[in-house]
């Protein structure tokens, strides 16, 4: 009883401590129960699998999968593929075993018919269904024990032997080809391409960029590699239509360009957040409230097999770290070799970063205005043409009067040509 009471008190105290910790996190703004309860749906998982299912597919559309039987077999999981593999061989052996038994039964070769000594059976030494099954197995896999064999007595048995041999070769070719194609699929090569767990946003070459790290775990290269991204989000058109999976192109580059990547060491790809970027109006304080999914694709050709492969992953707002950069992982050893430390592959380091791209570009524009000497880019100096009135007033000479009681203003004297229009201006 004391042990039970102790466990109850321990569980109660643990729950109270957890609730207290959660309440403190909520007060500090670190944890939000609303955000936690709202699970973000991924279209693409971190390992590249697509989270989508098709419903209400018509029966005619399902029949199309049977027409494209090769692709259907390749897309099956291993357990289903092995089930079909074993069932195809066992089924063919048993089916032809029944046919050989029928041939022996019709020709009265079985012992139950008490054949005479001079009776020549269609197949030697078939005494029942078991022996017929063994003969079918020996024939299709070309074992050739020599104890059971077809005679010249029955033409039907000869044609059945030919048909089973041809069908056995077809089954062997199809099943072995399906297994080999399944093993050598390029998506298995894609598993040796890894992306960083998080994407980071920081300054790079004076620009605010979204950075992702990708690495090739094999020494063999990917030929003609090309990397790009898609931003999936829900948008509402001006006509009021809601698009659930609206796709926006995201261009990723490296310092050497995004075509034909030299993928011998981990690369840091980046997307410049400019005015055309969908991340331009996001900020460090509001990115977690956004609803988007960034899907990154890497296409390339496998060097060993010349097969094309595609690697993909995705990032949701919680996996985008604002104000961080990736830690360096490439170093040089004493032997002169370059060493890649994958322990720090996804490690990030906090750096000073503007809290929004809009502020960074405004700061740059302000500095550019200060260098040019004016504050308004729309202001343009223009020359004014002189009219007859302005020419007349340009000829006016202002003569200052001495200070005193009589000096209550300044006398405006014109040239000799304009003495008739002389006026006095009192200030």
Short mmCIF file of C-alpha atoms in Angstrom, two decimals:
data_model
loop_
_atom_site.label_atom_id
_atom_site.label_comp_id
_atom_site.label_asym_id
_atom_site.label_seq_id
_atom_site.Cartn_x
_atom_site.Cartn_y
_atom_site.Cartn_z
CA UNK A 1 0.00 0.00 0.00
CA UNK A 2 2.83 2.40 0.80
CA UNK A 3 4.44 1.67 -2.56
CA UNK A 4 1.18 2.41 -4.38
CA UNK A 5 0.75 5.69 -2.48
CA UNK A 6 4.33 6.64 -3.26
CA UNK A 7 3.81 6.01 -6.98
CA UNK A 8 0.58 8.04 -6.97
CA UNK A 9 2.31 10.94 -5.25
CA UNK A 10 5.21 10.71 -7.72
CA UNK A 11 2.88 10.73 -10.73
CA UNK A 12 0.90 13.65 -9.29
CA UNK A 13 4.01 15.67 -8.58
CA UNK A 14 5.35 14.90 -12.05
CA UNK A 15 2.12 16.09 -13.66
CA UNK A 16 2.14 19.24 -11.56
CA UNK A 17 5.74 19.96 -12.53
CA UNK A 18 4.94 19.44 -16.20
CA UNK A 19 1.91 21.71 -15.99
CA UNK A 20 3.95 24.35 -14.18
CA UNK A 21 6.70 24.17 -16.80
CA UNK A 22 4.16 24.47 -19.64
CA UNK A 23 2.50 27.45 -17.99
CA UNK A 24 5.86 29.20 -17.63
CA UNK A 25 6.64 28.56 -21.29
CA UNK A 26 3.27 29.97 -22.32
CA UNK A 27 3.84 33.10 -20.22
CA UNK A 28 7.23 33.66 -21.81
CA UNK A 29 5.83 33.11 -25.29
CA UNK A 30 8.03 30.09 -26.00
CA UNK A 31 5.17 27.62 -26.19
CA UNK A 32 1.73 28.26 -27.60
CA UNK A 33 -0.99 25.64 -27.08
CA UNK A 34 -2.86 26.96 -30.09
CA UNK A 35 0.12 26.55 -32.37
CA UNK A 36 0.89 23.16 -30.87
CA UNK A 37 -2.64 21.88 -31.40
CA UNK A 38 -2.61 23.01 -35.00
CA UNK A 39 -0.62 20.30 -36.72
CA UNK A 40 0.84 21.40 -40.00
CA UNK A 41 0.12 19.00 -42.83
CA UNK A 42 3.10 18.12 -44.99
CA UNK A 43 2.75 17.30 -48.64
CA UNK A 44 6.31 15.95 -48.76
CA UNK A 45 7.94 14.30 -45.77
CA UNK A 46 11.54 14.88 -44.77
CA UNK A 47 12.63 11.70 -46.56
CA UNK A 48 10.83 12.66 -49.77
CA UNK A 49 7.62 10.63 -49.56
CA UNK A 50 4.46 12.33 -50.78
CA UNK A 51 1.60 12.55 -48.29
CA UNK A 52 -1.35 12.27 -50.65
CA UNK A 53 -4.07 9.73 -51.33
CA UNK A 54 -6.60 9.35 -54.13
CA UNK A 55 -10.24 8.80 -53.35
CA UNK A 56 -13.31 7.91 -55.41
CA UNK A 57 -11.26 6.54 -58.28
CA UNK A 58 -13.47 4.90 -60.90
CA UNK A 59 -13.11 1.21 -61.67
CA UNK A 60 -12.09 2.00 -65.24
CA UNK A 61 -9.21 4.06 -63.93
CA UNK A 62 -8.10 1.19 -61.69
CA UNK A 63 -8.02 -1.09 -64.73
CA UNK A 64 -5.33 1.16 -66.21
CA UNK A 65 -2.91 -0.01 -63.50
CA UNK A 66 -3.27 -3.58 -64.77
CA UNK A 67 -2.50 -2.47 -68.30
CA UNK A 68 0.75 -0.88 -67.08
CA UNK A 69 1.61 -4.02 -65.15
CA UNK A 70 5.39 -3.43 -65.22
CA UNK A 71 5.24 -0.09 -63.44
CA UNK A 72 2.64 -1.48 -61.05
CA UNK A 73 4.96 -4.34 -60.10
CA UNK A 74 7.90 -1.98 -59.63
CA UNK A 75 5.92 0.35 -57.39
CA UNK A 76 4.79 -2.47 -55.09
CA UNK A 77 6.35 -2.88 -51.68
CA UNK A 78 8.80 -5.69 -51.14
CA UNK A 79 6.39 -7.87 -49.17
CA UNK A 80 3.82 -7.77 -51.96
CA UNK A 81 6.46 -8.27 -54.62
CA UNK A 82 7.86 -11.36 -52.90
CA UNK A 83 4.35 -12.72 -52.42
CA UNK A 84 3.72 -12.40 -56.16
CA UNK A 85 7.16 -13.90 -56.89
CA UNK A 86 6.54 -17.01 -54.80
CA UNK A 87 2.91 -17.35 -55.88
CA UNK A 88 3.82 -17.18 -59.57
CA UNK A 89 6.23 -20.10 -59.37
CA UNK A 90 4.21 -22.25 -56.98
CA UNK A 91 1.03 -21.59 -58.92
CA UNK A 92 2.57 -22.54 -62.27
CA UNK A 93 4.12 -25.70 -60.84
CA UNK A 94 0.88 -26.81 -59.26
CA UNK A 95 -1.21 -25.92 -62.33
CA UNK A 96 0.96 -27.93 -64.70
CA UNK A 97 1.13 -30.70 -62.13
CA UNK A 98 -2.66 -30.98 -62.39
CA UNK A 99 -2.43 -31.01 -66.19
CA UNK A 100 0.17 -33.80 -66.12
CA UNK A 101 -2.05 -35.74 -63.74
CA UNK A 102 -5.01 -35.29 -66.12
CA UNK A 103 -2.89 -36.55 -69.04
CA UNK A 104 -1.89 -39.64 -67.06
CA UNK A 105 -5.46 -40.17 -65.89
CA UNK A 106 -6.95 -39.89 -69.39
CA UNK A 107 -4.33 -42.23 -70.83
CA UNK A 108 -4.90 -44.63 -67.92
CA UNK A 109 -1.27 -44.59 -66.84
CA UNK A 110 -2.05 -44.54 -63.11
CA UNK A 111 -1.64 -47.71 -61.01
CA UNK A 112 -5.33 -47.72 -60.13
CA UNK A 113 -6.13 -48.68 -63.73
CA UNK A 114 -3.86 -51.74 -63.52
CA UNK A 115 -2.07 -51.12 -66.83
CA UNK A 116 -0.55 -54.11 -68.61
CA UNK A 117 3.15 -54.83 -68.77
CA UNK A 118 3.33 -53.78 -72.42
CA UNK A 119 1.50 -50.48 -71.71
CA UNK A 120 3.55 -47.37 -72.61
CA UNK A 121 2.53 -44.36 -70.51
CA UNK A 122 2.67 -40.73 -71.69
CA UNK A 123 4.99 -39.90 -68.79
CA UNK A 124 7.08 -42.52 -67.08
CA UNK A 125 6.75 -43.05 -63.31
CA UNK A 126 3.76 -40.78 -62.60
CA UNK A 127 1.81 -42.65 -59.94
CA UNK A 128 -0.34 -39.87 -58.52
CA UNK A 129 -0.79 -36.16 -57.96
CA UNK A 130 2.42 -35.83 -55.95
CA UNK A 131 4.58 -37.41 -58.61
CA UNK A 132 2.84 -35.24 -61.26
CA UNK A 133 3.70 -32.12 -59.24
CA UNK A 134 7.34 -33.20 -58.92
CA UNK A 135 7.54 -33.80 -62.67
CA UNK A 136 6.11 -30.34 -63.31
CA UNK A 137 8.71 -28.81 -60.99
CA UNK A 138 11.58 -30.74 -62.60
CA UNK A 139 10.43 -29.75 -66.08
CA UNK A 140 10.00 -26.02 -65.45
CA UNK A 141 13.25 -25.50 -63.57
CA UNK A 142 15.11 -27.91 -65.89
CA UNK A 143 16.44 -30.10 -63.10
CA UNK A 144 16.38 -33.25 -65.26
CA UNK A 145 16.68 -36.07 -62.71
CA UNK A 146 15.94 -38.60 -65.47
CA UNK A 147 13.59 -40.76 -63.40
CA UNK A 148 10.42 -39.24 -64.93
CA UNK A 149 10.31 -38.44 -68.63
CA UNK A 150 7.90 -37.90 -71.51
CA UNK A 151 7.54 -40.69 -74.05
CA UNK A 152 6.55 -40.63 -77.72
CA UNK A 153 3.21 -42.21 -76.95
CA UNK A 154 1.16 -39.00 -76.45
CA UNK A 155 1.30 -35.93 -78.68
CA UNK A 156 -0.62 -34.02 -76.03
CA UNK A 157 2.14 -34.60 -73.51
CA UNK A 158 4.75 -33.32 -75.97
CA UNK A 159 2.87 -30.08 -76.63
CA UNK A 160 2.26 -29.63 -72.91
CA UNK A 161 5.99 -30.03 -72.26
CA UNK A 162 6.83 -27.37 -74.85
CA UNK A 163 4.21 -24.96 -73.50
CA UNK A 164 5.40 -25.32 -69.90
CA UNK A 165 9.03 -24.79 -70.89
CA UNK A 166 8.22 -21.56 -72.75
CA UNK A 167 5.97 -20.26 -69.99
CA UNK A 168 8.62 -21.09 -67.39
CA UNK A 169 11.20 -18.98 -69.25
CA UNK A 170 8.75 -16.06 -69.44
CA UNK A 171 8.00 -16.23 -65.71
CA UNK A 172 11.69 -16.43 -64.85
CA UNK A 173 12.55 -13.46 -67.05
CA UNK A 174 9.71 -11.29 -65.79
CA UNK A 175 10.20 -12.00 -62.10
CA UNK A 176 13.99 -11.78 -62.15
CA UNK A 177 13.79 -8.57 -64.17
CA UNK A 178 11.31 -7.08 -61.72
CA UNK A 179 13.54 -7.93 -58.75
CA UNK A 180 16.64 -6.55 -60.48
CA UNK A 181 14.85 -3.36 -61.52
CA UNK A 182 13.54 -2.91 -57.99
CA UNK A 183 17.02 -3.24 -56.53
CA UNK A 184 18.66 -0.92 -59.06
CA UNK A 185 16.06 1.84 -58.93
CA UNK A 186 17.58 5.30 -58.74
CA UNK A 187 15.53 6.23 -55.70
CA UNK A 188 17.80 4.00 -53.64
CA UNK A 189 20.69 6.21 -54.80
CA UNK A 190 18.68 9.21 -53.68
CA UNK A 191 18.84 7.96 -50.09
CA UNK A 192 22.56 8.75 -50.04
CA UNK A 193 21.79 12.44 -50.68
CA UNK A 194 20.98 14.24 -47.45
CA UNK A 195 19.63 17.70 -46.67
CA UNK A 196 20.05 19.70 -43.49
CA UNK A 197 17.28 19.39 -40.92
CA UNK A 198 16.70 23.13 -40.89
CA UNK A 199 16.86 25.99 -43.32
CA UNK A 200 18.43 29.22 -42.08
CA UNK A 201 18.02 32.87 -43.01
CA UNK A 202 21.00 35.20 -42.73
CA UNK A 203 23.04 37.70 -44.73
CA UNK A 204 25.28 36.44 -47.50
CA UNK A 205 27.32 38.82 -49.66
CA UNK A 206 25.31 41.74 -48.31
CA UNK A 207 21.97 40.16 -49.21
CA UNK A 208 19.40 38.42 -47.05
CA UNK A 209 19.27 34.78 -48.13
CA UNK A 210 17.58 31.52 -47.22
CA UNK A 211 20.25 28.83 -47.00
CA UNK A 212 20.05 25.03 -47.11
CA UNK A 213 22.90 22.54 -46.87
CA UNK A 214 22.99 19.39 -49.01
CA UNK A 215 25.59 16.61 -49.13
CA UNK A 216 26.43 13.54 -51.19
CA UNK A 217 27.37 10.61 -48.95
CA UNK A 218 28.97 8.62 -51.79
CA UNK A 219 32.21 9.32 -53.58
CA UNK A 220 30.52 8.76 -56.95
CA UNK A 221 29.15 12.00 -58.34
CA UNK A 222 25.78 13.05 -59.68
CA UNK A 223 26.16 14.27 -63.25
CA UNK A 224 24.23 17.30 -64.43
CA UNK A 225 22.81 18.13 -61.01
CA UNK A 226 20.13 20.80 -60.87
CA UNK A 227 18.45 22.14 -57.75
CA UNK A 228 15.25 24.14 -57.41
CA UNK A 229 12.34 24.62 -55.03
CA UNK A 230 8.58 25.05 -54.81
CA UNK A 231 6.75 27.04 -52.15
CA UNK A 232 3.36 25.50 -51.38
CA UNK A 233 0.78 27.69 -49.70
CA UNK A 234 -2.92 28.45 -49.65
CA UNK A 235 -3.89 31.52 -51.64
CA UNK A 236 -7.14 33.27 -52.51
CA UNK A 237 -7.48 34.68 -56.01
CA UNK A 238 -9.12 38.07 -56.73
CA UNK A 239 -12.15 36.11 -57.94
CA UNK A 240 -12.52 34.51 -54.50
CA UNK A 241 -11.21 31.06 -55.45
CA UNK A 242 -9.20 29.28 -52.74
CA UNK A 243 -6.18 27.35 -54.03
CA UNK A 244 -4.99 24.87 -51.41
CA UNK A 245 -1.65 23.90 -52.96
CA UNK A 246 -0.58 26.99 -54.85
CA UNK A 247 2.97 26.52 -56.15
CA UNK A 248 5.51 29.33 -56.39
CA UNK A 249 8.92 28.77 -57.98
CA UNK A 250 11.91 29.27 -55.69
CA UNK A 251 15.29 29.68 -57.36
CA UNK A 252 18.28 28.24 -55.51
CA UNK A 253 21.85 28.95 -56.54
CA UNK A 254 25.38 28.37 -55.36
CA UNK A 255 28.32 30.62 -55.97
CA UNK A 256 29.18 28.70 -59.16
CA UNK A 257 25.58 28.61 -60.46
CA UNK A 258 22.76 26.12 -60.12
CA UNK A 259 23.63 24.06 -63.21
CA UNK A 260 26.09 21.12 -63.21
CA UNK A 261 26.97 21.21 -59.53
CA UNK A 262 30.36 19.81 -58.54
CA UNK A 263 28.92 17.60 -55.84
CA UNK A 264 32.10 16.25 -54.28
CA UNK A 265 31.62 17.98 -50.92
CA UNK A 266 28.62 19.42 -49.04
CA UNK A 267 27.17 22.50 -50.70
CA UNK A 268 25.28 25.40 -49.20
CA UNK A 269 22.59 26.51 -51.61
CA UNK A 270 20.81 29.79 -51.07
CA UNK A 271 17.80 31.73 -52.26
CA UNK A 272 18.15 35.50 -52.41
CA UNK A 273 15.23 37.18 -50.64
CA UNK A 274 14.60 40.13 -52.91
CA UNK A 275 11.45 42.00 -53.83
CA UNK A 276 10.34 39.16 -56.10
CA UNK A 277 10.73 36.53 -53.39
CA UNK A 278 7.68 35.27 -51.46
CA UNK A 279 9.77 35.59 -48.28
CA UNK A 280 10.24 39.34 -48.78
CA UNK A 281 7.27 40.37 -46.64
CA UNK A 282 8.04 37.88 -43.86
CA UNK A 283 9.87 38.82 -40.69
CA UNK A 284 11.54 37.02 -37.83
CA UNK A 285 8.54 37.74 -35.60
CA UNK A 286 5.90 36.57 -38.08
CA UNK A 287 7.44 33.62 -39.92
CA UNK A 288 6.10 31.09 -37.42
CA UNK A 289 2.57 32.35 -38.04
CA UNK A 290 2.92 31.75 -41.78
CA UNK A 291 1.37 28.70 -43.44
CA UNK A 292 3.67 27.38 -46.14
CA UNK A 293 5.82 24.41 -47.07
CA UNK A 294 9.09 24.77 -48.93
CA UNK A 295 9.83 21.70 -51.08
CA UNK A 296 13.39 21.40 -52.40
CA UNK A 297 14.26 19.16 -55.36
CA UNK A 298 17.63 17.91 -56.57
CA UNK A 299 17.74 16.21 -59.98
CA UNK A 300 20.78 14.43 -61.34
CA UNK A 301 22.13 11.44 -63.24
CA UNK A 302 23.78 8.58 -61.38
CA UNK A 303 27.36 8.21 -62.55
CA UNK A 304 27.45 4.41 -62.22
CA UNK A 305 24.14 3.50 -63.91
CA UNK A 306 23.31 6.63 -65.98
CA UNK A 307 19.84 6.58 -64.43
CA UNK A 308 18.18 9.83 -63.46
CA UNK A 309 17.18 10.33 -59.86
CA UNK A 310 15.39 12.98 -57.86
CA UNK A 311 15.90 13.82 -54.20
CA UNK A 312 13.35 15.93 -52.37
CA UNK A 313 12.65 17.20 -48.90
CA UNK A 314 10.51 19.90 -47.33
CA UNK A 315 10.67 22.61 -44.68
CA UNK A 316 7.79 24.08 -42.70
CA UNK A 317 7.96 27.44 -40.83
CA UNK A 318 9.11 25.77 -37.60
CA UNK A 319 12.13 24.40 -39.48
CA UNK A 320 13.26 27.78 -40.85
CA UNK A 321 15.63 29.47 -38.39
CA UNK A 322 15.90 33.25 -38.75
CA UNK A 323 19.25 34.76 -37.78
CA UNK A 324 21.40 31.65 -38.05
CA UNK A 325 24.03 30.26 -40.38
CA UNK A 326 25.53 26.79 -40.80
CA UNK A 327 28.66 25.86 -38.93
CA UNK A 328 31.72 25.02 -41.08
CA UNK A 329 32.30 21.30 -41.56
CA UNK A 330 35.15 21.10 -44.10
CA UNK A 331 38.71 21.13 -42.79
CA UNK A 332 42.14 20.15 -44.05
CA UNK A 333 44.17 17.41 -42.37
CA UNK A 334 47.92 17.26 -41.88
CA UNK A 335 48.16 14.74 -44.71
CA UNK A 336 46.71 17.29 -47.11
CA UNK A 337 43.27 15.70 -47.39
CA UNK A 338 39.98 17.49 -46.96
CA UNK A 339 37.85 16.14 -44.14
CA UNK A 340 34.07 16.56 -43.85
CA UNK A 341 32.66 16.40 -40.33
CA UNK A 342 29.06 15.27 -40.69
CA UNK A 343 28.52 15.60 -36.95
CA UNK A 344 28.08 19.34 -37.51
CA UNK A 345 26.20 18.96 -40.78
CA UNK A 346 22.94 20.45 -39.44
CA UNK A 347 24.53 22.53 -36.67
CA UNK A 348 23.69 26.23 -36.80
CA UNK A 349 25.30 29.32 -35.29
CA UNK A 350 23.45 32.51 -34.36
CA UNK A 351 24.53 35.60 -36.30
CA UNK A 352 23.39 39.21 -36.47
CA UNK A 353 20.65 39.39 -39.09
CA UNK A 354 18.04 42.02 -40.03
CA UNK A 355 14.64 40.99 -38.72
CA UNK A 356 13.05 41.46 -42.17
CA UNK A 357 14.17 41.80 -45.78
CA UNK A 358 12.07 44.92 -46.24
CA UNK A 359 14.07 46.72 -43.54
CA UNK A 360 17.38 45.65 -45.08
CA UNK A 361 16.48 47.01 -48.50
CA UNK A 362 15.12 50.24 -46.99
CA UNK A 363 18.42 50.71 -45.18
CA UNK A 364 20.34 50.19 -48.42
CA UNK A 365 18.11 52.66 -50.27
CA UNK A 366 18.58 55.26 -47.52
CA UNK A 367 22.36 54.95 -47.71
CA UNK A 368 22.22 55.23 -51.49
CA UNK A 369 20.15 58.43 -51.20
CA UNK A 370 22.62 59.91 -48.74
CA UNK A 371 25.51 59.21 -51.11
CA UNK A 372 23.67 60.92 -53.99
CA UNK A 373 22.78 63.93 -51.83
CA UNK A 374 18.99 63.94 -51.95
CA UNK A 375 16.24 62.14 -50.20
CA UNK A 376 13.67 61.70 -52.94
CA UNK A 377 14.43 59.40 -55.88
CA UNK A 378 11.55 60.96 -57.82
CA UNK A 379 13.03 64.48 -57.64
CA UNK A 380 14.73 65.57 -60.89
CA UNK A 381 16.48 68.92 -61.43
CA UNK A 382 15.17 70.72 -64.53
CA UNK A 383 16.21 73.99 -66.18
CA UNK A 384 13.60 76.77 -66.29
CA UNK A 385 13.41 78.87 -69.43
CA UNK A 386 13.54 82.65 -68.93
CA UNK A 387 10.53 84.70 -69.95
CA UNK A 388 10.35 88.43 -70.64
CA UNK A 389 9.22 89.09 -67.06
CA UNK A 390 12.04 87.12 -65.51
CA UNK A 391 14.56 88.83 -67.76
CA UNK A 392 13.29 92.22 -66.59
CA UNK A 393 13.55 91.30 -62.90
CA UNK A 394 17.00 89.85 -63.42
CA UNK A 395 18.16 93.34 -64.43
CA UNK A 396 17.05 94.83 -61.10
CA UNK A 397 19.92 95.90 -58.83
CA UNK A 398 19.39 96.03 -55.10
CA UNK A 399 21.24 98.96 -53.48
CA UNK A 400 21.45 98.74 -49.69
CA UNK A 401 20.74 101.98 -47.77
CA UNK A 402 22.73 103.10 -44.73
CA UNK A 403 21.32 102.09 -41.40
CA UNK A 404 19.49 104.79 -39.49
CA UNK A 405 16.16 106.51 -39.24
CA UNK A 406 16.14 107.27 -42.96
CA UNK A 407 17.04 103.68 -43.75
CA UNK A 408 13.65 102.09 -43.56
CA UNK A 409 14.15 99.93 -46.63
CA UNK A 410 16.25 99.39 -49.67
CA UNK A 411 16.10 101.29 -52.95
CA UNK A 412 15.67 99.26 -56.11
CA UNK A 413 17.52 100.92 -59.01
CA UNK A 414 17.10 99.72 -62.52
CA UNK A 415 19.50 100.09 -65.38
CA UNK A 416 19.27 103.02 -67.73
CA UNK A 417 17.02 101.04 -70.05
CA UNK A 418 14.46 100.50 -67.26
CA UNK A 419 14.57 103.83 -65.33
CA UNK A 420 10.91 104.41 -66.07
CA UNK A 421 9.99 101.39 -64.00
CA UNK A 422 12.09 102.29 -60.95
CA UNK A 423 10.41 101.45 -57.68
CA UNK A 424 11.24 101.80 -54.00
CA UNK A 425 10.84 98.81 -51.72
CA UNK A 426 10.44 99.55 -48.00
CA UNK A 427 11.36 96.71 -45.71
#
